């Protein structure tokens, strides 16, 4: 911004429109700017450049306070006081600054005690509070020096120095024999993923613990890695040394070791690391900026790769020439172990023997006598209060009742829904991890989810209530009137649900309810999005044909949970898969003129897949108007499966009916990797060949040909490879 102001003509008249517009954004920029790691003299230059905004009523004193803070970090108390007082320094200021035995923070505290100017004292106390906050309450985090890039220089090696705090949160035990820690961070660039950031540090940590702490080696954790600035992009692997050191500390602490380590809050770490724990170099071009980031901060020790120690010392030397009262110690390491061997960098915490014994007893649930007493207490409590864990995660239907269960399988609530709902919510395929007619969402953010369920049909009503309460938070009657000028028999407005799911699908911090249904008994299908807190309709999408199954899945790992639905398209007379982005649910599906719907534009589906009938289905085309995609479910972390029903062939008896079925396997990029057939399909295929109703061809060869007939919609035409809908691509630009 300062550079921009310098480019403007000095004439007040020509600058006026630009300055007026900047006043709208400047207060927010100043209040949220973190200038740690910046040279305070550079900050003062920016302050001088924006002093013109005082004439517009903008308080720019935050910049002066930031500059004074940075001078204090650099050991220049006199310069910090000069900025705050604008000159007129007392002799005691120089006396404090030139005393080498006084640590920097203590210099500041003595200045607070000896200052007689009320305004200056208040500013010094603010600086002290900023400093103390930075070095306190940081036992489970580490500080990483980083090089921040602006959007215009994101691909260059140059950038601005800064510090970023990283924490590892252990959420519980992992029971699959390995640590499950995921990185909650956005990653810039194709060479590095969030998995890359944590993979090597976890391996290095596990190797060190296995070698030095055999008892803790039996303990595996589940948790997450969190960067303090969750909106900032992260690039490269230079944070991995700090992540590994912190992860080691947290695993030892959570495994209830009597001795564990804690990285000191005045230590910053930079360096890549391999799986064996050896420290690798960081980009040499960024090293001076990382030294600068630590220099202009509360950090006292900067840990870095030993091979780059000389280069870092050269960068530090140029800084200390300018600010001679600052002491920053550089520590070069070649191995993760050295971080814990150097007592300047980490503290060895020893839990008192009685506390350690108490923690172990708690872990093993007390001696038998204490356990018996606890059992009695819990038994009486349960009779009165019910299960301690009231958070619902599952459900079960019995008779006309809906039983809401916690993760232990205990009933935490009972809701009468009637036999119609129970019969309509059957789900016999155990491979499908989905919720039918019931969802859970913590809409009031109190740690216990509310229940959202289909409470009735004809009319269909969706209710939401808290556990243990009788009165719903909201009720919503599901209705939608659609007009098809060429299908005048569609007159119903009752929405009959097929499935209901709840969650924060668009990753905005609020929960939504997604309901897939149909205008019974006619062809229109509708997918609706409701606000889970109020039941208010947020969006809906019209489909020309029923969508009978649903699967929520973040296909590309961007934090947005796509909504996958399958069914059939009446206009196209073929099975289909619809992929909706919950942020853009509007319009109608691909259709023909016969099925035009008034008042709706073409849809903004992320993707739309059309799956035609096989030769078997074509033979029975006079009995079956179209084929169906009946089921969609997870196969593994990168594959979902579609069960296709090609035809419904009547037999003399009910048990003689055949439903030739196929299984289509899709990757998360929507490419088809294979199609298998069920026994019914094989039998019918062979029978039709014997009767000469289809050409003789090896079934495997035919399925390879058939796979190539699957088509993808781009909003205008069909393709034989996955494509995105052009309207979706345009809509996506609005959020980028």
mmCIF file of C-alpha atoms in Angstrom, residues 331-618:
data_model
loop_
_atom_site.group_PDB
_atom_site.id
_atom_site.type_symbol
_atom_site.label_atom_id
_atom_site.label_comp_id
_atom_site.label_asym_id
_atom_site.label_seq_id
_atom_site.Cartn_x
_atom_site.Cartn_y
_atom_site.Cartn_z
ATOM 1 C CA UNK A 331 21.840 -23.660 16.915
ATOM 2 C CA UNK A 332 22.792 -26.007 14.083
ATOM 3 C CA UNK A 333 21.525 -29.608 14.297
ATOM 4 C CA UNK A 334 21.930 -32.661 12.105
ATOM 5 C CA UNK A 335 19.428 -34.954 13.841
ATOM 6 C CA UNK A 336 16.073 -34.660 15.595
ATOM 7 C CA UNK A 337 17.603 -36.114 18.776
ATOM 8 C CA UNK A 338 19.802 -33.038 19.238
ATOM 9 C CA UNK A 339 16.750 -30.862 19.861
ATOM 10 C CA UNK A 340 16.065 -32.827 23.053
ATOM 11 C CA UNK A 341 19.692 -33.198 24.143
ATOM 12 C CA UNK A 342 20.243 -29.410 24.258
ATOM 13 C CA UNK A 343 18.711 -28.094 27.482
ATOM 14 C CA UNK A 344 18.546 -24.581 26.013
ATOM 15 C CA UNK A 345 15.948 -25.788 23.539
ATOM 16 C CA UNK A 346 13.729 -28.151 25.507
ATOM 17 C CA UNK A 347 12.673 -28.818 29.069
ATOM 18 C CA UNK A 348 12.588 -32.305 30.521
ATOM 19 C CA UNK A 349 9.359 -32.540 32.502
ATOM 20 C CA UNK A 350 9.308 -35.067 35.352
ATOM 21 C CA UNK A 351 5.890 -35.832 36.769
ATOM 22 C CA UNK A 352 5.998 -36.356 40.582
ATOM 23 C CA UNK A 353 5.857 -40.032 41.424
ATOM 24 C CA UNK A 354 2.524 -39.792 43.247
ATOM 25 C CA UNK A 355 0.878 -37.962 40.327
ATOM 26 C CA UNK A 356 2.374 -40.400 37.866
ATOM 27 C CA UNK A 357 1.070 -43.350 39.875
ATOM 28 C CA UNK A 358 -2.374 -41.745 40.069
ATOM 29 C CA UNK A 359 -2.471 -41.257 36.301
ATOM 30 C CA UNK A 360 -1.497 -44.885 35.740
ATOM 31 C CA UNK A 361 -4.173 -46.073 38.136
ATOM 32 C CA UNK A 362 -6.707 -44.011 36.263
ATOM 33 C CA UNK A 363 -5.563 -45.438 32.982
ATOM 34 C CA UNK A 364 -6.031 -48.978 34.255
ATOM 35 C CA UNK A 365 -9.384 -48.140 35.918
ATOM 36 C CA UNK A 366 -8.365 -48.433 39.598
ATOM 37 C CA UNK A 367 -7.981 -51.532 41.811
ATOM 38 C CA UNK A 368 -10.929 -53.919 42.072
ATOM 39 C CA UNK A 369 -12.287 -52.361 45.277
ATOM 40 C CA UNK A 370 -12.307 -48.853 43.847
ATOM 41 C CA UNK A 371 -13.749 -50.152 40.591
ATOM 42 C CA UNK A 372 -16.594 -51.852 42.451
ATOM 43 C CA UNK A 373 -17.419 -48.630 44.262
ATOM 44 C CA UNK A 374 -17.284 -46.686 41.011
ATOM 45 C CA UNK A 375 -19.569 -49.251 39.372
ATOM 46 C CA UNK A 376 -22.205 -48.705 42.067
ATOM 47 C CA UNK A 377 -21.991 -44.946 41.734
ATOM 48 C CA UNK A 378 -22.294 -45.128 37.966
ATOM 49 C CA UNK A 379 -25.168 -47.610 38.184
ATOM 50 C CA UNK A 380 -27.212 -45.319 40.443
ATOM 51 C CA UNK A 381 -26.322 -42.326 38.274
ATOM 52 C CA UNK A 382 -27.387 -44.124 35.113
ATOM 53 C CA UNK A 383 -30.759 -44.988 36.599
ATOM 54 C CA UNK A 384 -31.415 -41.313 37.201
ATOM 55 C CA UNK A 385 -29.556 -39.547 34.400
ATOM 56 C CA UNK A 386 -29.213 -42.155 31.654
ATOM 57 C CA UNK A 387 -26.018 -42.539 29.578
ATOM 58 C CA UNK A 388 -23.278 -40.020 30.332
ATOM 59 C CA UNK A 389 -22.586 -39.593 26.642
ATOM 60 C CA UNK A 390 -25.647 -37.838 25.229
ATOM 61 C CA UNK A 391 -24.146 -37.138 21.820
ATOM 62 C CA UNK A 392 -26.090 -39.029 19.096
ATOM 63 C CA UNK A 393 -24.186 -40.737 16.313
ATOM 64 C CA UNK A 394 -26.498 -43.577 15.216
ATOM 65 C CA UNK A 395 -30.062 -44.832 15.263
ATOM 66 C CA UNK A 396 -32.257 -47.912 15.110
ATOM 67 C CA UNK A 397 -35.884 -48.465 14.141
ATOM 68 C CA UNK A 398 -38.086 -50.889 16.078
ATOM 69 C CA UNK A 399 -41.814 -51.054 15.559
ATOM 70 C CA UNK A 400 -42.850 -47.466 15.078
ATOM 71 C CA UNK A 401 -40.055 -46.047 17.258
ATOM 72 C CA UNK A 402 -36.807 -44.339 16.326
ATOM 73 C CA UNK A 403 -34.109 -45.067 18.915
ATOM 74 C CA UNK A 404 -31.226 -42.572 18.916
ATOM 75 C CA UNK A 405 -27.867 -44.071 19.942
ATOM 76 C CA UNK A 406 -24.544 -42.704 21.208
ATOM 77 C CA UNK A 407 -21.196 -44.107 20.042
ATOM 78 C CA UNK A 408 -21.379 -46.847 22.699
ATOM 79 C CA UNK A 409 -24.680 -48.014 21.216
ATOM 80 C CA UNK A 410 -26.686 -46.770 24.205
ATOM 81 C CA UNK A 411 -30.110 -45.233 23.646
ATOM 82 C CA UNK A 412 -30.100 -41.499 24.432
ATOM 83 C CA UNK A 413 -33.556 -40.633 23.080
ATOM 84 C CA UNK A 414 -36.720 -42.251 21.690
ATOM 85 C CA UNK A 415 -38.959 -40.739 19.017
ATOM 86 C CA UNK A 416 -42.279 -42.083 17.718
ATOM 87 C CA UNK A 417 -42.293 -41.957 13.902
ATOM 88 C CA UNK A 418 -44.823 -44.627 12.917
ATOM 89 C CA UNK A 419 -44.544 -47.756 10.796
ATOM 90 C CA UNK A 420 -44.713 -45.878 7.461
ATOM 91 C CA UNK A 421 -41.414 -44.123 8.160
ATOM 92 C CA UNK A 422 -39.824 -47.311 9.462
ATOM 93 C CA UNK A 423 -40.752 -49.302 6.351
ATOM 94 C CA UNK A 424 -39.541 -46.536 4.064
ATOM 95 C CA UNK A 425 -36.135 -46.318 5.718
ATOM 96 C CA UNK A 426 -34.921 -49.889 5.251
ATOM 97 C CA UNK A 427 -31.287 -50.176 4.236
ATOM 98 C CA UNK A 428 -30.159 -53.770 3.764
ATOM 99 C CA UNK A 429 -26.770 -53.037 2.158
ATOM 100 C CA UNK A 430 -24.353 -52.936 5.093
ATOM 101 C CA UNK A 431 -21.500 -51.685 2.921
ATOM 102 C CA UNK A 432 -23.043 -48.253 2.642
ATOM 103 C CA UNK A 433 -21.924 -45.842 5.397
ATOM 104 C CA UNK A 434 -24.886 -43.494 5.029
ATOM 105 C CA UNK A 435 -27.777 -42.194 7.086
ATOM 106 C CA UNK A 436 -31.302 -42.681 5.739
ATOM 107 C CA UNK A 437 -34.147 -40.434 6.955
ATOM 108 C CA UNK A 438 -32.100 -39.409 10.030
ATOM 109 C CA UNK A 439 -29.216 -36.944 10.402
ATOM 110 C CA UNK A 440 -27.257 -35.314 13.218
ATOM 111 C CA UNK A 441 -25.892 -31.760 13.452
ATOM 112 C CA UNK A 442 -24.707 -29.666 16.398
ATOM 113 C CA UNK A 443 -26.702 -26.627 15.309
ATOM 114 C CA UNK A 444 -26.290 -24.739 18.611
ATOM 115 C CA UNK A 445 -22.565 -25.620 18.902
ATOM 116 C CA UNK A 446 -22.856 -26.950 22.457
ATOM 117 C CA UNK A 447 -20.995 -30.200 21.771
ATOM 118 C CA UNK A 448 -24.142 -32.364 21.539
ATOM 119 C CA UNK A 449 -25.743 -32.861 18.140
ATOM 120 C CA UNK A 450 -29.408 -32.318 17.421
ATOM 121 C CA UNK A 451 -31.497 -34.982 15.658
ATOM 122 C CA UNK A 452 -33.005 -34.159 12.256
ATOM 123 C CA UNK A 453 -35.426 -36.732 10.870
ATOM 124 C CA UNK A 454 -38.325 -37.393 8.538
ATOM 125 C CA UNK A 455 -41.203 -37.143 10.987
ATOM 126 C CA UNK A 456 -44.074 -37.940 8.611
ATOM 127 C CA UNK A 457 -44.988 -38.541 4.974
ATOM 128 C CA UNK A 458 -48.095 -37.387 3.074
ATOM 129 C CA UNK A 459 -47.410 -34.660 3.966
ATOM 130 C CA UNK A 460 -43.678 -35.015 4.397
ATOM 131 C CA UNK A 461 -42.411 -33.146 7.434
ATOM 132 C CA UNK A 462 -38.815 -32.756 8.625
ATOM 133 C CA UNK A 463 -38.284 -32.118 12.346
ATOM 134 C CA UNK A 464 -35.227 -31.069 14.331
ATOM 135 C CA UNK A 465 -34.889 -31.319 18.102
ATOM 136 C CA UNK A 466 -32.331 -31.499 20.881
ATOM 137 C CA UNK A 467 -31.716 -34.736 22.755
ATOM 138 C CA UNK A 468 -34.111 -35.244 25.659
ATOM 139 C CA UNK A 469 -36.522 -32.474 24.661
ATOM 140 C CA UNK A 470 -40.095 -32.891 23.456
ATOM 141 C CA UNK A 471 -40.608 -29.728 21.410
ATOM 142 C CA UNK A 472 -38.876 -29.520 18.014
ATOM 143 C CA UNK A 473 -36.538 -26.615 17.360
ATOM 144 C CA UNK A 474 -38.203 -26.413 13.959
ATOM 145 C CA UNK A 475 -40.513 -28.331 11.632
ATOM 146 C CA UNK A 476 -40.554 -28.052 7.863
ATOM 147 C CA UNK A 477 -43.266 -29.349 5.535
ATOM 148 C CA UNK A 478 -41.574 -30.372 2.286
ATOM 149 C CA UNK A 479 -43.490 -29.033 -0.699
ATOM 150 C CA UNK A 480 -42.551 -27.805 -4.146
ATOM 151 C CA UNK A 481 -44.798 -26.940 -7.087
ATOM 152 C CA UNK A 482 -43.278 -27.440 -10.540
ATOM 153 C CA UNK A 483 -44.850 -26.719 -13.922
ATOM 154 C CA UNK A 484 -44.014 -28.877 -16.948
ATOM 155 C CA UNK A 485 -45.877 -27.386 -19.956
ATOM 156 C CA UNK A 486 -45.596 -30.634 -21.960
ATOM 157 C CA UNK A 487 -46.428 -32.949 -19.032
ATOM 158 C CA UNK A 488 -49.644 -31.555 -17.619
ATOM 159 C CA UNK A 489 -50.276 -34.626 -15.447
ATOM 160 C CA UNK A 490 -47.589 -33.433 -12.990
ATOM 161 C CA UNK A 491 -49.734 -31.607 -10.468
ATOM 162 C CA UNK A 492 -48.527 -32.842 -7.103
ATOM 163 C CA UNK A 493 -46.495 -30.735 -4.718
ATOM 164 C CA UNK A 494 -45.828 -33.288 -1.954
ATOM 165 C CA UNK A 495 -42.136 -34.090 -1.735
ATOM 166 C CA UNK A 496 -41.573 -37.746 -0.805
ATOM 167 C CA UNK A 497 -38.028 -38.178 0.590
ATOM 168 C CA UNK A 498 -35.557 -40.819 -0.503
ATOM 169 C CA UNK A 499 -32.691 -39.849 1.803
ATOM 170 C CA UNK A 500 -31.651 -37.223 4.329
ATOM 171 C CA UNK A 501 -28.127 -36.313 5.426
ATOM 172 C CA UNK A 502 -26.783 -33.518 7.642
ATOM 173 C CA UNK A 503 -23.363 -31.919 7.969
ATOM 174 C CA UNK A 504 -21.235 -28.868 7.218
ATOM 175 C CA UNK A 505 -20.939 -29.761 3.562
ATOM 176 C CA UNK A 506 -19.837 -26.331 2.285
ATOM 177 C CA UNK A 507 -17.250 -25.913 5.087
ATOM 178 C CA UNK A 508 -18.575 -22.548 6.282
ATOM 179 C CA UNK A 509 -18.941 -23.448 9.979
ATOM 180 C CA UNK A 510 -22.716 -23.923 9.803
ATOM 181 C CA UNK A 511 -24.612 -27.172 9.306
ATOM 182 C CA UNK A 512 -26.897 -27.979 6.397
ATOM 183 C CA UNK A 513 -29.496 -30.659 5.697
ATOM 184 C CA UNK A 514 -29.571 -32.232 2.237
ATOM 185 C CA UNK A 515 -32.826 -33.985 1.286
ATOM 186 C CA UNK A 516 -33.277 -35.995 -1.879
ATOM 187 C CA UNK A 517 -36.876 -36.705 -2.843
ATOM 188 C CA UNK A 518 -39.473 -36.868 -5.571
ATOM 189 C CA UNK A 519 -42.892 -35.433 -6.411
ATOM 190 C CA UNK A 520 -44.695 -38.740 -6.004
ATOM 191 C CA UNK A 521 -45.596 -40.563 -8.122
ATOM 192 C CA UNK A 522 -44.258 -38.517 -11.022
ATOM 193 C CA UNK A 523 -40.805 -38.174 -12.498
ATOM 194 C CA UNK A 524 -39.467 -34.906 -11.029
ATOM 195 C CA UNK A 525 -36.755 -35.432 -8.454
ATOM 196 C CA UNK A 526 -35.661 -32.620 -6.148
ATOM 197 C CA UNK A 527 -32.554 -32.122 -4.026
ATOM 198 C CA UNK A 528 -33.048 -29.483 -1.333
ATOM 199 C CA UNK A 529 -30.599 -27.782 1.022
ATOM 200 C CA UNK A 530 -31.922 -26.496 4.357
ATOM 201 C CA UNK A 531 -30.310 -24.495 7.133
ATOM 202 C CA UNK A 532 -29.929 -27.106 9.884
ATOM 203 C CA UNK A 533 -30.387 -24.461 12.594
ATOM 204 C CA UNK A 534 -33.709 -23.065 11.327
ATOM 205 C CA UNK A 535 -35.086 -25.377 8.627
ATOM 206 C CA UNK A 536 -35.059 -22.511 6.127
ATOM 207 C CA UNK A 537 -34.665 -23.594 2.518
ATOM 208 C CA UNK A 538 -31.336 -22.376 1.133
ATOM 209 C CA UNK A 539 -31.346 -23.889 -2.362
ATOM 210 C CA UNK A 540 -32.773 -26.677 -4.493
ATOM 211 C CA UNK A 541 -32.059 -28.540 -7.713
ATOM 212 C CA UNK A 542 -34.627 -30.150 -10.039
ATOM 213 C CA UNK A 543 -33.859 -33.494 -11.632
ATOM 214 C CA UNK A 544 -35.815 -35.016 -14.508
ATOM 215 C CA UNK A 545 -36.145 -38.412 -12.899
ATOM 216 C CA UNK A 546 -35.901 -39.929 -9.449
ATOM 217 C CA UNK A 547 -32.631 -39.849 -7.493
ATOM 218 C CA UNK A 548 -32.818 -42.819 -5.164
ATOM 219 C CA UNK A 549 -29.503 -42.881 -3.312
ATOM 220 C CA UNK A 550 -27.031 -40.365 -1.913
ATOM 221 C CA UNK A 551 -23.368 -40.315 -0.873
ATOM 222 C CA UNK A 552 -21.538 -37.321 0.663
ATOM 223 C CA UNK A 553 -17.830 -37.307 -0.221
ATOM 224 C CA UNK A 554 -15.074 -34.695 -0.531
ATOM 225 C CA UNK A 555 -13.847 -35.958 -3.891
ATOM 226 C CA UNK A 556 -10.839 -33.669 -4.318
ATOM 227 C CA UNK A 557 -9.857 -33.002 -0.680
ATOM 228 C CA UNK A 558 -10.595 -29.248 -0.851
ATOM 229 C CA UNK A 559 -12.808 -29.220 2.264
ATOM 230 C CA UNK A 560 -16.061 -29.042 0.297
ATOM 231 C CA UNK A 561 -18.154 -32.218 0.607
ATOM 232 C CA UNK A 562 -19.702 -33.000 -2.752
ATOM 233 C CA UNK A 563 -23.168 -34.586 -2.836
ATOM 234 C CA UNK A 564 -23.241 -37.666 -5.094
ATOM 235 C CA UNK A 565 -26.689 -38.934 -6.127
ATOM 236 C CA UNK A 566 -27.777 -41.713 -8.448
ATOM 237 C CA UNK A 567 -31.008 -42.729 -10.141
ATOM 238 C CA UNK A 568 -32.423 -42.372 -13.635
ATOM 239 C CA UNK A 569 -33.097 -39.562 -16.096
ATOM 240 C CA UNK A 570 -36.531 -39.906 -17.697
ATOM 241 C CA UNK A 571 -35.744 -37.539 -20.553
ATOM 242 C CA UNK A 572 -32.524 -39.345 -21.486
ATOM 243 C CA UNK A 573 -33.948 -42.779 -20.570
ATOM 244 C CA UNK A 574 -30.751 -43.819 -18.864
ATOM 245 C CA UNK A 575 -29.214 -44.293 -15.440
ATOM 246 C CA UNK A 576 -27.258 -41.346 -14.089
ATOM 247 C CA UNK A 577 -24.919 -40.025 -11.418
ATOM 248 C CA UNK A 578 -25.186 -36.400 -10.314
ATOM 249 C CA UNK A 579 -22.363 -34.625 -8.457
ATOM 250 C CA UNK A 580 -23.490 -31.395 -6.757
ATOM 251 C CA UNK A 581 -21.342 -28.788 -5.044
ATOM 252 C CA UNK A 582 -23.436 -27.762 -1.989
ATOM 253 C CA UNK A 583 -22.616 -24.113 -2.678
ATOM 254 C CA UNK A 584 -24.198 -24.176 -6.144
ATOM 255 C CA UNK A 585 -27.423 -26.209 -6.072
ATOM 256 C CA UNK A 586 -29.690 -24.687 -8.686
ATOM 257 C CA UNK A 587 -31.342 -25.208 -12.041
ATOM 258 C CA UNK A 588 -32.426 -28.430 -13.704
ATOM 259 C CA UNK A 589 -30.679 -31.554 -14.969
ATOM 260 C CA UNK A 590 -30.013 -32.301 -18.650
ATOM 261 C CA UNK A 591 -33.366 -32.782 -20.406
ATOM 262 C CA UNK A 592 -35.206 -32.781 -23.715
ATOM 263 C CA UNK A 593 -37.865 -30.387 -24.973
ATOM 264 C CA UNK A 594 -40.613 -32.774 -23.833
ATOM 265 C CA UNK A 595 -39.507 -32.379 -20.218
ATOM 266 C CA UNK A 596 -38.913 -28.609 -20.147
ATOM 267 C CA UNK A 597 -39.704 -27.097 -16.721
ATOM 268 C CA UNK A 598 -40.865 -23.505 -16.380
ATOM 269 C CA UNK A 599 -38.860 -21.025 -14.339
ATOM 270 C CA UNK A 600 -35.576 -22.943 -14.183
ATOM 271 C CA UNK A 601 -32.314 -22.494 -16.040
ATOM 272 C CA UNK A 602 -29.883 -25.292 -16.846
ATOM 273 C CA UNK A 603 -28.276 -26.737 -13.727
ATOM 274 C CA UNK A 604 -24.922 -25.990 -12.117
ATOM 275 C CA UNK A 605 -24.000 -29.613 -11.453
ATOM 276 C CA UNK A 606 -20.302 -30.109 -10.795
ATOM 277 C CA UNK A 607 -20.555 -33.236 -12.952
ATOM 278 C CA UNK A 608 -23.290 -35.290 -14.589
ATOM 279 C CA UNK A 609 -22.754 -38.872 -15.800
ATOM 280 C CA UNK A 610 -25.094 -40.705 -18.156
ATOM 281 C CA UNK A 611 -24.978 -44.512 -18.197
ATOM 282 C CA UNK A 612 -26.901 -46.232 -21.019
ATOM 283 C CA UNK A 613 -28.508 -49.666 -21.007
ATOM 284 C CA UNK A 614 -26.581 -52.733 -22.080
ATOM 285 C CA UNK A 615 -27.719 -55.030 -24.894
ATOM 286 C CA UNK A 616 -29.630 -56.980 -22.252
ATOM 287 C CA UNK A 617 -31.585 -53.900 -21.214
ATOM 288 C CA UNK A 618 -32.247 -52.973 -24.841
#
